[in-house]
Every structure is written in structure tokens, then in C-alpha cells.
mmCIF file of C-alpha atoms in Angstrom:
data_model
loop_
_atom_site.group_PDB
_atom_site.id
_atom_site.type_symbol
_atom_site.label_atom_id
_atom_site.label_comp_id
_atom_site.label_asym_id
_atom_site.label_seq_id
_atom_site.Cartn_x
_atom_site.Cartn_y
_atom_site.Cartn_z
ATOM 1 C CA LEU C 1 -19.116 10.937 -3.813
ATOM 2 C CA ILE C 2 -16.850 8.780 -1.358
ATOM 3 C CA PHE C 3 -16.980 5.144 -2.723
ATOM 4 C CA CYS C 4 -15.578 2.400 0.029
ATOM 5 C CA PHE C 5 -13.228 -0.369 -1.963
ATOM 6 C CA SER C 6 -10.616 -1.560 0.571
ATOM 7 C CA GLY C 7 -7.865 -3.972 0.419
ATOM 8 C CA SER C 8 -9.456 -5.665 2.634
ATOM 9 C CA ARG C 9 -13.085 -5.440 1.504
ATOM 10 C CA MET C 10 -11.507 -6.801 -1.389
ATOM 11 C CA LEU C 11 -9.349 -9.561 0.838
ATOM 12 C CA SER C 12 -13.432 -10.966 2.657
ATOM 13 C CA ARG C 13 -15.387 -10.552 -0.698
ATOM 14 C CA GLY C 14 -13.956 -13.318 -2.275
ATOM 15 C CA ALA C 15 -14.571 -15.094 1.476
ATOM 16 C CA ALA C 16 -17.401 -14.423 1.460
ATOM 17 C CA PHE C 17 -18.419 -16.339 -1.655
ATOM 18 C CA LEU C 18 -15.791 -19.347 -1.352
ATOM 19 C CA ALA C 19 -15.057 -20.534 2.109
ATOM 20 C CA PRO C 20 -17.477 -23.104 2.030
ATOM 21 C CA HIS C 21 -15.151 -24.572 -0.459
ATOM 22 C CA LEU C 22 -12.085 -24.488 0.881
ATOM 23 C CA PRO C 23 -11.862 -25.847 4.734
ATOM 24 C CA SER C 24 -8.800 -26.859 4.884
ATOM 25 C CA ALA C 25 -6.401 -25.160 2.885
ATOM 26 C CA ARG C 26 -7.477 -21.793 5.117
ATOM 27 C CA SER C 27 -7.136 -24.780 8.528
ATOM 28 C CA ALA C 28 -3.990 -24.470 7.701
ATOM 29 C CA LEU C 29 -3.698 -20.720 7.148
ATOM 30 C CA PRO C 30 -1.813 -18.239 10.415
ATOM 31 C CA ALA C 31 -3.347 -17.615 12.796
ATOM 32 C CA PHE C 32 -2.908 -13.519 12.166
ATOM 33 C CA ILE C 33 -4.775 -13.406 9.194
ATOM 34 C CA PRO C 34 -8.573 -13.566 9.516
ATOM 35 C CA THR C 35 -10.677 -16.086 8.770
ATOM 36 C CA VAL C 36 -12.842 -14.460 7.201
ATOM 37 C CA ILE C 37 -10.676 -13.636 4.185
ATOM 38 C CA GLN C 38 -8.351 -16.772 5.035
ATOM 39 C CA ALA C 39 -9.895 -18.592 1.803
ATOM 40 C CA SER C 40 -9.401 -15.380 -0.950
ATOM 41 C CA ILE C 41 -5.551 -15.282 0.412
ATOM 42 C CA VAL C 42 -5.837 -19.469 -0.602
ATOM 43 C CA THR C 43 -7.117 -18.792 -4.000
ATOM 44 C CA HIS C 44 -4.735 -15.983 -5.128
ATOM 45 C CA CYS C 45 -6.716 -13.480 -3.650
ATOM 46 C CA ALA C 46 -9.582 -14.004 -6.083
ATOM 47 C CA PHE C 47 -10.351 -10.218 -5.596
ATOM 48 C CA ASN C 48 -11.377 -11.415 -10.006
ATOM 49 C CA ASN C 49 -14.714 -10.617 -10.602
ATOM 50 C CA PRO C 50 -15.261 -6.914 -11.442
ATOM 51 C CA SER C 51 -18.600 -7.503 -12.929
ATOM 52 C CA ARG C 52 -19.801 -8.907 -8.921
ATOM 53 C CA SER C 53 -21.316 -6.208 -7.595
ATOM 54 C CA PHE C 54 -19.685 -3.732 -4.750
ATOM 55 C CA SER C 55 -22.337 -3.264 -2.760
ATOM 56 C CA SER C 56 -21.359 -3.224 1.545
ATOM 57 C CA SER C 57 -24.149 -5.263 1.919
ATOM 58 C CA SER C 58 -23.021 -8.230 0.074
ATOM 59 C CA LEU C 59 -19.980 -8.564 2.145
ATOM 60 C CA THR C 60 -18.757 -10.530 5.244
ATOM 61 C CA GLY C 61 -16.156 -8.556 7.409
ATOM 62 C CA LEU C 62 -15.410 -9.463 11.095
ATOM 63 C CA ASN C 63 -14.904 -5.758 12.010
ATOM 64 C CA ARG C 64 -17.454 -4.203 10.468
ATOM 65 C CA LYS C 65 -19.381 -6.194 14.050
ATOM 66 C CA LYS C 66 -16.682 -5.388 15.442
ATOM 67 C CA TYR C 67 -16.209 -1.086 14.717
ATOM 68 C CA GLY C 68 -19.615 -0.328 14.089
ATOM 69 C CA GLY C 69 -17.655 1.368 10.904
ATOM 70 C CA ARG C 70 -20.136 3.324 7.888
ATOM 71 C CA TYR C 71 -19.029 2.242 4.668
ATOM 72 C CA GLY C 72 -18.454 4.544 2.189
ATOM 73 C CA GLU C 73 -18.995 7.931 4.790
ATOM 74 C CA LEU C 74 -16.079 10.539 5.356
ATOM 75 C CA THR C 75 -17.895 12.970 7.832
ATOM 76 C CA MET C 76 -14.917 15.120 9.180
ATOM 77 C CA ALA C 77 -17.266 17.260 12.382
ATOM 78 C CA GLU C 78 -17.344 12.873 13.787
ATOM 79 C CA GLN C 79 -14.281 11.274 13.839
ATOM 80 C CA GLN C 80 -10.445 12.336 14.231
ATOM 81 C CA THR C 81 -9.469 14.645 11.359
ATOM 82 C CA LYS C 82 -5.650 13.958 12.365
ATOM 83 C CA ILE C 83 -3.068 11.156 12.505
ATOM 84 C CA LYS C 84 -0.093 11.272 13.002
ATOM 85 C CA ILE C 85 2.567 8.780 10.861
ATOM 86 C CA ALA C 86 6.159 7.534 10.987
ATOM 87 C CA CYS C 87 8.053 6.913 7.887
ATOM 88 C CA ILE C 88 10.800 3.902 9.019
ATOM 89 C CA GLN C 89 14.298 4.427 6.393
ATOM 90 C CA LEU C 90 15.523 0.824 7.822
ATOM 91 C CA SER C 91 19.128 -0.094 7.184
ATOM 92 C CA VAL C 92 18.610 -3.622 5.637
ATOM 93 C CA GLY C 93 21.810 -6.040 5.322
ATOM 94 C CA ALA C 94 21.938 -9.353 4.038
ATOM 95 C CA ASN C 95 20.853 -10.990 6.821
ATOM 96 C CA LYS C 96 16.775 -11.574 7.573
ATOM 97 C CA ASP C 97 16.951 -12.268 11.410
ATOM 98 C CA ASP C 98 18.600 -8.477 12.107
ATOM 99 C CA ASN C 99 17.173 -6.912 9.326
ATOM 100 C CA LEU C 100 13.458 -8.174 11.104
ATOM 101 C CA LYS C 101 14.825 -6.945 14.840
ATOM 102 C CA ASN C 102 16.246 -3.543 13.399
ATOM 103 C CA ALA C 103 12.466 -2.641 11.894
ATOM 104 C CA ALA C 104 11.179 -4.180 15.582
ATOM 105 C CA ALA C 105 13.345 -2.272 17.247
ATOM 106 C CA LYS C 106 11.837 0.881 14.759
ATOM 107 C CA ILE C 107 8.469 -0.243 15.042
ATOM 108 C CA ALA C 108 8.529 0.181 19.241
ATOM 109 C CA ALA C 109 10.264 3.947 19.093
ATOM 110 C CA ALA C 110 7.577 5.030 16.118
ATOM 111 C CA ALA C 111 5.080 3.821 18.974
ATOM 112 C CA ALA C 112 6.442 5.074 21.619
ATOM 113 C CA ASN C 113 6.397 8.331 20.213
ATOM 114 C CA GLY C 114 2.759 8.884 19.328
ATOM 115 C CA ALA C 115 2.827 7.380 15.721
ATOM 116 C CA GLU C 116 -0.794 5.449 14.603
ATOM 117 C CA LEU C 117 0.123 5.166 10.896
ATOM 118 C CA VAL C 118 3.822 2.913 10.749
ATOM 119 C CA VAL C 119 5.283 2.148 6.967
ATOM 120 C CA LEU C 120 8.830 0.444 6.164
ATOM 121 C CA PRO C 121 10.705 1.181 2.868
ATOM 122 C CA GLU C 122 11.132 -1.704 -0.159
ATOM 123 C CA CYS C 123 12.626 -5.307 1.236
ATOM 124 C CA MET C 124 12.574 -4.581 4.266
ATOM 125 C CA ASN C 125 13.972 -7.949 5.213
ATOM 126 C CA SER C 126 16.516 -8.507 3.042
ATOM 127 C CA PRO C 127 19.091 -6.782 -0.294
ATOM 128 C CA TYR C 128 16.851 -5.800 -3.209
ATOM 129 C CA GLY C 129 18.167 -7.813 -6.351
ATOM 130 C CA VAL C 130 17.256 -10.309 -8.939
ATOM 131 C CA LYS C 131 18.897 -12.700 -7.124
ATOM 132 C CA TYR C 132 18.296 -11.932 -3.670
ATOM 133 C CA PHE C 133 14.725 -12.468 -4.128
ATOM 134 C CA PRO C 134 14.233 -16.504 -4.567
ATOM 135 C CA GLU C 135 16.607 -16.480 -1.157
ATOM 136 C CA TYR C 136 15.079 -14.399 1.099
ATOM 137 C CA ALA C 137 11.286 -15.164 -0.883
ATOM 138 C CA GLU C 138 8.850 -16.454 2.090
ATOM 139 C CA ASN C 139 5.479 -18.562 1.856
ATOM 140 C CA VAL C 140 3.247 -16.301 4.328
ATOM 141 C CA VAL C 141 -0.315 -18.154 3.068
ATOM 142 C CA GLU C 142 1.368 -21.883 4.450
ATOM 143 C CA GLY C 143 2.122 -19.829 7.620
ATOM 144 C CA LYS C 144 6.348 -20.190 7.165
ATOM 145 C CA SER C 145 6.539 -15.982 7.389
ATOM 146 C CA GLU C 146 8.766 -15.074 9.416
ATOM 147 C CA THR C 147 8.954 -11.567 8.580
ATOM 148 C CA ALA C 148 4.574 -11.785 8.747
ATOM 149 C CA GLN C 149 4.953 -13.481 11.957
ATOM 150 C CA MET C 150 6.952 -10.570 13.371
ATOM 151 C CA LEU C 151 4.472 -7.660 11.648
ATOM 152 C CA SER C 152 1.858 -8.799 12.369
ATOM 153 C CA ALA C 153 2.740 -8.963 16.463
ATOM 154 C CA ALA C 154 4.035 -5.819 16.400
ATOM 155 C CA ALA C 155 1.045 -3.845 15.253
ATOM 156 C CA ARG C 156 -0.824 -5.930 17.750
ATOM 157 C CA GLU C 157 1.712 -5.538 20.849
ATOM 158 C CA HIS C 158 2.192 -0.797 20.304
ATOM 159 C CA GLN C 159 -1.517 -1.078 18.781
ATOM 160 C CA ILE C 160 -0.831 0.486 15.850
ATOM 161 C CA PHE C 161 -1.955 0.538 11.842
ATOM 162 C CA LEU C 162 1.194 -1.184 10.193
ATOM 163 C CA VAL C 163 2.016 -0.695 6.605
ATOM 164 C CA GLY C 164 4.828 -3.420 6.699
ATOM 165 C CA GLY C 165 6.960 -2.619 3.958
ATOM 166 C CA SER C 166 7.261 -5.148 1.341
ATOM 167 C CA PHE C 167 9.551 -8.165 1.063
ATOM 168 C CA PRO C 168 9.960 -11.052 -1.157
ATOM 169 C CA GLU C 169 6.627 -13.606 -1.042
ATOM 170 C CA LYS C 170 6.091 -17.681 -2.889
ATOM 171 C CA GLY C 171 2.657 -17.200 -3.372
ATOM 172 C CA ILE C 172 0.062 -19.700 -3.908
ATOM 173 C CA ASP C 173 1.094 -20.626 -7.176
ATOM 174 C CA ASP C 174 5.005 -20.929 -6.671
ATOM 175 C CA LYS C 175 5.558 -17.316 -8.415
ATOM 176 C CA LEU C 176 7.479 -15.034 -6.762
ATOM 177 C CA TYR C 177 6.375 -11.939 -5.042
ATOM 178 C CA ASN C 178 7.308 -8.513 -4.271
ATOM 179 C CA SER C 179 4.741 -8.447 -1.789
ATOM 180 C CA CYS C 180 3.162 -5.689 1.365
ATOM 181 C CA TYR C 181 0.797 -6.955 4.224
ATOM 182 C CA THR C 182 -0.865 -4.682 5.947
ATOM 183 C CA PHE C 183 -2.230 -5.108 9.837
ATOM 184 C CA ASN C 184 -4.424 -3.724 11.960
ATOM 185 C CA LYS C 185 -3.978 -2.979 15.758
ATOM 186 C CA ASP C 186 -5.153 -5.970 16.497
ATOM 187 C CA GLY C 187 -2.152 -7.629 14.147
ATOM 188 C CA ASP C 188 -4.926 -9.193 11.208
ATOM 189 C CA MET C 189 -3.415 -8.669 8.141
ATOM 190 C CA ILE C 190 -6.033 -6.665 6.791
ATOM 191 C CA ALA C 191 -4.704 -6.103 2.947
ATOM 192 C CA LEU C 192 -2.113 -7.967 0.292
ATOM 193 C CA HIS C 193 -0.595 -5.244 -2.323
ATOM 194 C CA LYS C 194 1.219 -6.799 -4.736
ATOM 195 C CA LYS C 195 3.678 -4.846 -6.926
ATOM 196 C CA ILE C 196 1.584 -4.812 -10.328
ATOM 197 C CA HIS C 197 4.873 -2.885 -12.427
ATOM 198 C CA LEU C 198 7.675 -4.265 -12.625
ATOM 199 C CA PHE C 199 11.220 -2.479 -12.164
ATOM 200 C CA ASP C 200 12.562 -3.765 -15.729
ATOM 201 C CA ILE C 201 14.711 -0.822 -17.155
ATOM 202 C CA ASP C 202 17.589 -0.409 -19.301
ATOM 203 C CA ILE C 203 19.557 3.019 -18.620
ATOM 204 C CA PRO C 204 22.913 2.294 -20.541
ATOM 205 C CA GLY C 205 25.808 3.283 -19.220
ATOM 206 C CA GLN C 206 23.843 3.832 -16.008
ATOM 207 C CA ILE C 207 21.556 0.923 -14.853
ATOM 208 C CA THR C 208 19.681 -1.735 -16.215
ATOM 209 C CA PHE C 209 17.209 -3.632 -14.488
ATOM 210 C CA LYS C 210 14.274 -6.539 -14.598
ATOM 211 C CA GLU C 211 12.788 -7.553 -11.665
ATOM 212 C CA SER C 212 10.671 -9.699 -14.587
ATOM 213 C CA ASP C 213 13.429 -11.748 -14.218
ATOM 214 C CA SER C 214 12.661 -13.077 -11.358
ATOM 215 C CA LEU C 215 9.688 -12.013 -10.394
ATOM 216 C CA SER C 216 5.654 -11.786 -11.258
ATOM 217 C CA ALA C 217 3.090 -9.575 -11.406
ATOM 218 C CA GLY C 218 0.726 -8.325 -9.180
ATOM 219 C CA ASP C 219 -2.821 -8.149 -10.512
ATOM 220 C CA HIS C 220 -5.698 -5.119 -8.711
ATOM 221 C CA PRO C 221 -5.268 -1.993 -6.964
ATOM 222 C CA THR C 222 -5.410 -2.229 -3.007
ATOM 223 C CA ILE C 223 -7.418 -0.238 -0.396
ATOM 224 C CA VAL C 224 -6.925 -0.023 3.518
ATOM 225 C CA ASP C 225 -9.608 1.982 4.876
ATOM 226 C CA LEU C 226 -8.982 2.239 9.135
ATOM 227 C CA ALA C 227 -12.347 3.458 10.027
ATOM 228 C CA GLU C 228 -12.947 -0.014 9.015
ATOM 229 C CA HIS C 229 -11.322 -1.597 11.836
ATOM 230 C CA GLY C 230 -11.594 1.578 14.026
ATOM 231 C CA GLY C 231 -9.091 4.359 13.277
ATOM 232 C CA PRO C 232 -9.381 7.328 11.306
ATOM 233 C CA PRO C 233 -10.842 8.387 8.766
ATOM 234 C CA VAL C 234 -7.997 7.477 6.561
ATOM 235 C CA ARG C 235 -8.508 5.188 2.950
ATOM 236 C CA ILE C 236 -5.075 4.211 1.461
ATOM 237 C CA GLY C 237 -3.917 3.842 -1.459
ATOM 238 C CA ILE C 238 -1.470 1.057 -1.645
ATOM 239 C CA GLY C 239 1.833 1.119 -4.835
ATOM 240 C CA ILE C 240 5.780 -0.523 -4.571
ATOM 241 C CA CYS C 241 7.929 2.214 -5.964
ATOM 242 C CA TYR C 242 7.455 1.900 -9.864
ATOM 243 C CA ASP C 243 3.133 1.905 -9.123
ATOM 244 C CA ILE C 244 4.303 5.653 -8.299
ATOM 245 C CA ARG C 245 5.605 6.110 -12.186
ATOM 246 C CA PHE C 246 1.423 5.282 -13.317
ATOM 247 C CA PRO C 247 -0.373 8.469 -13.131
ATOM 248 C CA GLU C 248 -3.605 6.132 -14.080
ATOM 249 C CA LEU C 249 -3.477 3.794 -10.764
ATOM 250 C CA CYS C 250 -2.934 6.871 -8.188
ATOM 251 C CA TRP C 251 -6.323 8.731 -10.253
ATOM 252 C CA ILE C 252 -8.215 5.011 -9.402
ATOM 253 C CA TYR C 253 -7.031 5.289 -6.470
ATOM 254 C CA ARG C 254 -8.622 9.261 -5.866
ATOM 255 C CA ASN C 255 -11.751 7.955 -7.647
ATOM 256 C CA LEU C 256 -12.281 5.108 -4.701
ATOM 257 C CA GLY C 257 -11.990 7.960 -1.880
ATOM 258 C CA CYS C 258 -8.154 7.602 -1.342
ATOM 259 C CA ASN C 259 -6.942 10.935 0.683
ATOM 260 C CA MET C 260 -3.504 9.368 1.279
ATOM 261 C CA LEU C 261 -1.214 7.246 -0.851
ATOM 262 C CA VAL C 262 1.188 5.184 0.585
ATOM 263 C CA PHE C 263 4.796 3.966 -1.278
ATOM 264 C CA PRO C 264 7.181 1.459 -0.486
ATOM 265 C CA GLY C 265 10.224 2.314 -2.905
ATOM 266 C CA ALA C 266 13.897 1.908 -3.358
ATOM 267 C CA PHE C 267 14.823 4.353 -6.491
ATOM 268 C CA ASN C 268 18.754 4.698 -6.970
ATOM 269 C CA MET C 269 21.087 7.188 -7.281
ATOM 270 C CA VAL C 270 20.023 7.133 -10.952
ATOM 271 C CA THR C 271 16.373 8.106 -10.539
ATOM 272 C CA GLY C 272 15.917 9.000 -7.094
ATOM 273 C CA PRO C 273 17.817 12.274 -7.687
ATOM 274 C CA ALA C 274 16.044 11.926 -10.974
ATOM 275 C CA HIS C 275 13.145 12.015 -9.970
ATOM 276 C CA TRP C 276 11.685 11.164 -6.431
ATOM 277 C CA GLU C 277 10.329 14.349 -5.106
ATOM 278 C CA LEU C 278 9.385 15.039 -8.157
ATOM 279 C CA LEU C 279 7.038 12.086 -8.498
ATOM 280 C CA ALA C 280 5.814 12.133 -4.970
ATOM 281 C CA ARG C 281 4.607 15.742 -5.343
ATOM 282 C CA SER C 282 3.118 15.569 -8.490
ATOM 283 C CA ARG C 283 1.022 12.139 -7.167
ATOM 284 C CA ALA C 284 0.225 14.445 -4.130
ATOM 285 C CA MET C 285 -1.382 17.222 -5.679
ATOM 286 C CA ASP C 286 -2.527 15.153 -8.847
ATOM 287 C CA ALA C 287 -5.038 13.190 -6.586
ATOM 288 C CA GLN C 288 -5.154 15.587 -3.820
ATOM 289 C CA ALA C 289 -3.831 13.554 -1.136
ATOM 290 C CA PHE C 290 -1.302 12.941 1.177
ATOM 291 C CA VAL C 291 2.075 10.900 -0.230
ATOM 292 C CA ALA C 292 4.117 9.115 1.897
ATOM 293 C CA PHE C 293 6.987 7.510 -0.197
ATOM 294 C CA VAL C 294 9.251 5.465 2.371
ATOM 295 C CA SER C 295 12.801 4.116 0.911
ATOM 296 C CA PRO C 296 15.116 1.564 2.861
ATOM 297 C CA ALA C 297 18.369 3.928 3.959
ATOM 298 C CA ARG C 298 21.263 4.165 1.301
ATOM 299 C CA ASP C 299 23.731 1.433 1.852
ATOM 300 C CA GLU C 300 26.977 3.073 -0.572
ATOM 301 C CA THR C 301 28.342 -1.087 -0.571
ATOM 302 C CA ALA C 302 25.061 -2.785 -1.167
ATOM 303 C CA ASP C 303 24.808 -3.824 -5.298
ATOM 304 C CA TYR C 304 21.997 -2.319 -5.385
ATOM 305 C CA ILE C 305 22.162 1.343 -3.892
ATOM 306 C CA ALA C 306 18.786 2.798 -2.219
ATOM 307 C CA TRP C 307 18.648 7.418 -3.370
ATOM 308 C CA GLY C 308 16.478 7.012 0.703
ATOM 309 C CA HIS C 309 15.103 10.389 1.246
ATOM 310 C CA THR C 310 11.968 9.198 2.425
ATOM 311 C CA MET C 311 9.292 11.267 2.074
ATOM 312 C CA VAL C 312 5.791 13.018 2.974
ATOM 313 C CA ALA C 313 3.811 15.502 0.731
ATOM 314 C CA ASP C 314 0.177 17.419 1.421
ATOM 315 C CA PRO C 315 -2.220 17.424 -1.112
ATOM 316 C CA TRP C 316 -1.128 20.733 -2.650
ATOM 317 C CA GLY C 317 1.652 19.428 -3.353
ATOM 318 C CA VAL C 318 3.907 20.046 -0.184
ATOM 319 C CA LYS C 319 6.761 18.966 1.338
ATOM 320 C CA LEU C 320 6.067 17.590 4.875
ATOM 321 C CA GLY C 321 9.296 16.034 5.508
ATOM 322 C CA GLU C 322 11.962 14.377 4.230
ATOM 323 C CA LEU C 323 14.787 12.540 5.444
ATOM 324 C CA ASP C 324 18.662 12.001 4.419
ATOM 325 C CA GLU C 325 20.495 9.076 2.988
ATOM 326 C CA LYS C 326 21.155 7.973 6.589
ATOM 327 C CA PRO C 327 18.667 5.289 8.667
ATOM 328 C CA ASP C 328 16.029 7.302 10.399
ATOM 329 C CA ILE C 329 12.362 8.248 11.434
ATOM 330 C CA LEU C 330 10.289 10.718 9.964
ATOM 331 C CA TYR C 331 7.261 11.732 11.422
ATOM 332 C CA ALA C 332 3.988 14.081 10.718
ATOM 333 C CA ASP C 333 1.235 15.314 11.712
ATOM 334 C CA LEU C 334 -1.553 15.084 8.481
ATOM 335 C CA ASP C 335 -4.223 17.080 8.904
ATOM 336 C CA LEU C 336 -7.156 15.010 7.016
ATOM 337 C CA THR C 337 -9.558 17.959 6.295
ATOM 338 C CA GLN C 338 -6.724 19.719 4.172
ATOM 339 C CA VAL C 339 -7.907 16.729 1.889
ATOM 340 C CA VAL C 340 -11.150 18.216 1.651
ATOM 341 C CA THR C 341 -10.745 21.632 1.244
ATOM 342 C CA ARG C 342 -8.539 21.612 -1.961
ATOM 343 C CA ARG C 343 -10.917 18.648 -3.421
ATOM 344 C CA ILE C 344 -13.302 21.857 -3.332
ATOM 345 C CA ASN C 345 -11.122 24.881 -4.045
ATOM 346 C CA MET C 346 -9.471 23.022 -6.907
ATOM 347 C CA PRO C 347 -13.007 20.525 -8.302
ATOM 348 C CA TYR C 348 -10.342 19.592 -11.445
ATOM 349 C CA HIS C 349 -11.842 15.719 -10.551
ATOM 350 C CA LEU C 350 -14.816 16.552 -11.151
ATOM 351 C CA GLN C 351 -13.910 18.672 -14.018
ATOM 352 C CA LYS C 352 -12.639 16.594 -16.426
ATOM 353 C CA ARG C 353 -13.662 15.892 -19.531
ATOM 354 C CA LYS C 354 -14.837 12.012 -20.497
ATOM 355 C CA ASP C 355 -16.353 12.385 -23.683
ATOM 356 C CA VAL C 356 -12.379 14.232 -24.888
ATOM 357 C CA TYR C 357 -10.029 11.047 -22.502
ATOM 358 C CA GLN C 358 -11.483 8.978 -19.783
ATOM 359 C CA VAL C 359 -9.519 6.508 -17.449
ATOM 360 C CA THR C 360 -11.036 3.046 -17.832
ATOM 361 C CA SER C 361 -10.754 0.339 -15.087
ATOM 362 C CA PRO C 362 -12.883 -3.287 -14.487
ATOM 363 C CA PHE C 363 -11.705 -2.623 -10.427
ATOM 364 C CA LEU C 364 -14.581 1.316 -10.962
ATOM 365 C CA PRO C 365 -17.823 0.932 -10.338
ATOM 366 C CA ASP C 366 -19.687 1.601 -13.799
ATOM 367 C CA MET C 367 -21.948 4.738 -12.872
ATOM 368 C CA THR C 368 -23.133 5.122 -16.277
ATOM 369 C CA LYS C 369 -25.626 2.937 -15.246
ATOM 370 C CA LYS C 370 -29.277 4.491 -13.873
ATOM 371 C CA ASP C 371 -28.691 2.446 -10.463
ATOM 372 C CA ALA C 372 -25.559 3.810 -9.651
ATOM 373 C CA LYS C 373 -25.489 6.008 -6.494
#
């Protein structure tokens, strides 16, 4: 059973309900935000009533008409079964303009090499650090985001799907978030993920970091279905860095039909050597899905030194590729049928003992109801 529950749908669902009430705010939003999702962005991505129906018939979606997509289906015999992904390990410094120009150039290079899906790292436009977040934060809703404009233009120009890493964002509530925007081939913003789990740690003598001193946490999972936008049958669960340490989130993504998990991240020189590969491969095996874990390149002069080692793992937990610490692009050709094969061969998602344990979430459909299909 596959549920189609995309980040774009989370937004359009709120927009269809709220759009009539917010005409003035909606008209002020940037052009790359589709009209159908503008209202929900104005209301802080208003996906806040999980009791409402999950039925696609109740949703207004501009891309359903455009592409004729069939929600919830992954029919491998009828659709594209492979996708080429490019994970860009960017060199990120203190100059935002240089960071954006560099990112745009690397996106162009990845597209020229045939990548259909491109992923950028965490904090792709700024240094990583609590003191930097307020300085580099941008207001996407008010159209004051050169980063979002660049990402939208790059996706449209190169006709790619783009998971734009993350960057500090000032929300409509004036709080700061670590946000990841995803764009389709038309340059439309189709999903927004705000980092759910903030990186607050204290390892005496090694590293202390507290994102919550500056950032606020997101409050929902985010799923992007590329098939809804004319792409292959790839349903992506989005997380940012520390989110990967929480297997419950990945299990929710798996239960909602994701066959790929994407994590822009920036582990450090303490947690990176110990856990980076372990977590990427573990989450791939847990969800029986592809995992892309994308880091910025290492800068030994930075306040926060990233581990690097951008990596892609397959549904068996095998590394398909890994970079070292230097700036580079990791390419991987993903055979989507592997997900189906592994889940059939070892159907442990069907063998869970719900009488002993279970993961509950307001974002999971209630399959105990008699009318659940």
C-alpha cells in the first residue's frame, strides 16, 4: 500500500482551503511560488489539521492538470525506472554572493552531465553557526530572497528538479528557521521543509552547539512526489542534518510511500567520522529506500568545520558513492526497481508487531478506520 502525501500537496491542501481569505498577502508573493500554494506559505505552511481528509479529490493542484499525474501509483512497468542524481558538495564561505554564484555554476555543471535531480548541502549560502543565522537569513515570502530566486531560476533554466540544500530563513512569524526549498523543472517552489530537530549538543572537551539559541524548529514532515510534476516515480522524504538521527521520522516517510530520503547536512569533525556513514546506511536500510546525505566541503579556517563525505546509499544499505572532504559533485544512477525488490524480499515493514510497539503521528492516516483503503 503506497500513500501519496507530498510536500507540494501539503502546501496546496492548505492553500485550497485558505486562499479566498488572503488575496492581498498572496499577491505580494514572489512569482516562483505557484498561486495554489501561496496562501499556505502566508500562513506558515498551514498544514496544521491532520484530521482533514487525505483524499486527493479534495485537493487543488496545478500540476495534476498540467501533467495528468495519478496520485499514489508507482507502476514500474509503465514509468521511468531510473534517475540520475547529483549531490553537490559546495565550498561555502562568508561572501553570500560568491556562494550563490558558485552554487549556480555547480548546478549548471551537474545538469550538463545529465542529472535530473540535484541536491545542495545544508547552509549552502552561509557559514554554519548560530551567530551567522540572523545575518544571512532571508525572507522568502516577502520576495527578499536572492537565494530562492537563484534556485528557482537554475531549476527552470536547466530543467531539473532541485532540492536547494538549506539556508537561514526569516519566517512570517519573525522567527528564524533552517529551511529547505524544493523546485520543479519549471522553477516552481513545490515544497518547504523546516528543520524539525535542532542541533543542541554538548560533548565536553569536543564540541558544544545549540541551534535553538537562534533557530526555531519546524513542525511537520515534508514529502515531494516528482511524478506529480512530470518526473519519474520518486517520492522523496526531506530532512535536514540532525533530522537523520531520528529513525521514527524516516519510518513515517517509509510508511507514506517514500522511496528516497534526502538530507542536506553538515556534520562536524567529531560527529562526522563517528556517525555520518553509519546513519546514512542505517536510514537507507531502515526505510529500504535510497538515501542522499549531502554536506558542504570542509573549510579548515571556518568556525564550524564540516566533515564533508557526501554520500549516497541504496535500499540494501550499500554505498553507491562517497566524496572526500573537498568540493566536488557526486553522481549516482539510481535503479528505482531496487526499492520494490528489497521490500518484497524482506517485507519487514509488514512484519512489525503493532501489538507490542508502534509509531504514531498526526501525519499518518488512521488505517484502523473501517473506510480506510
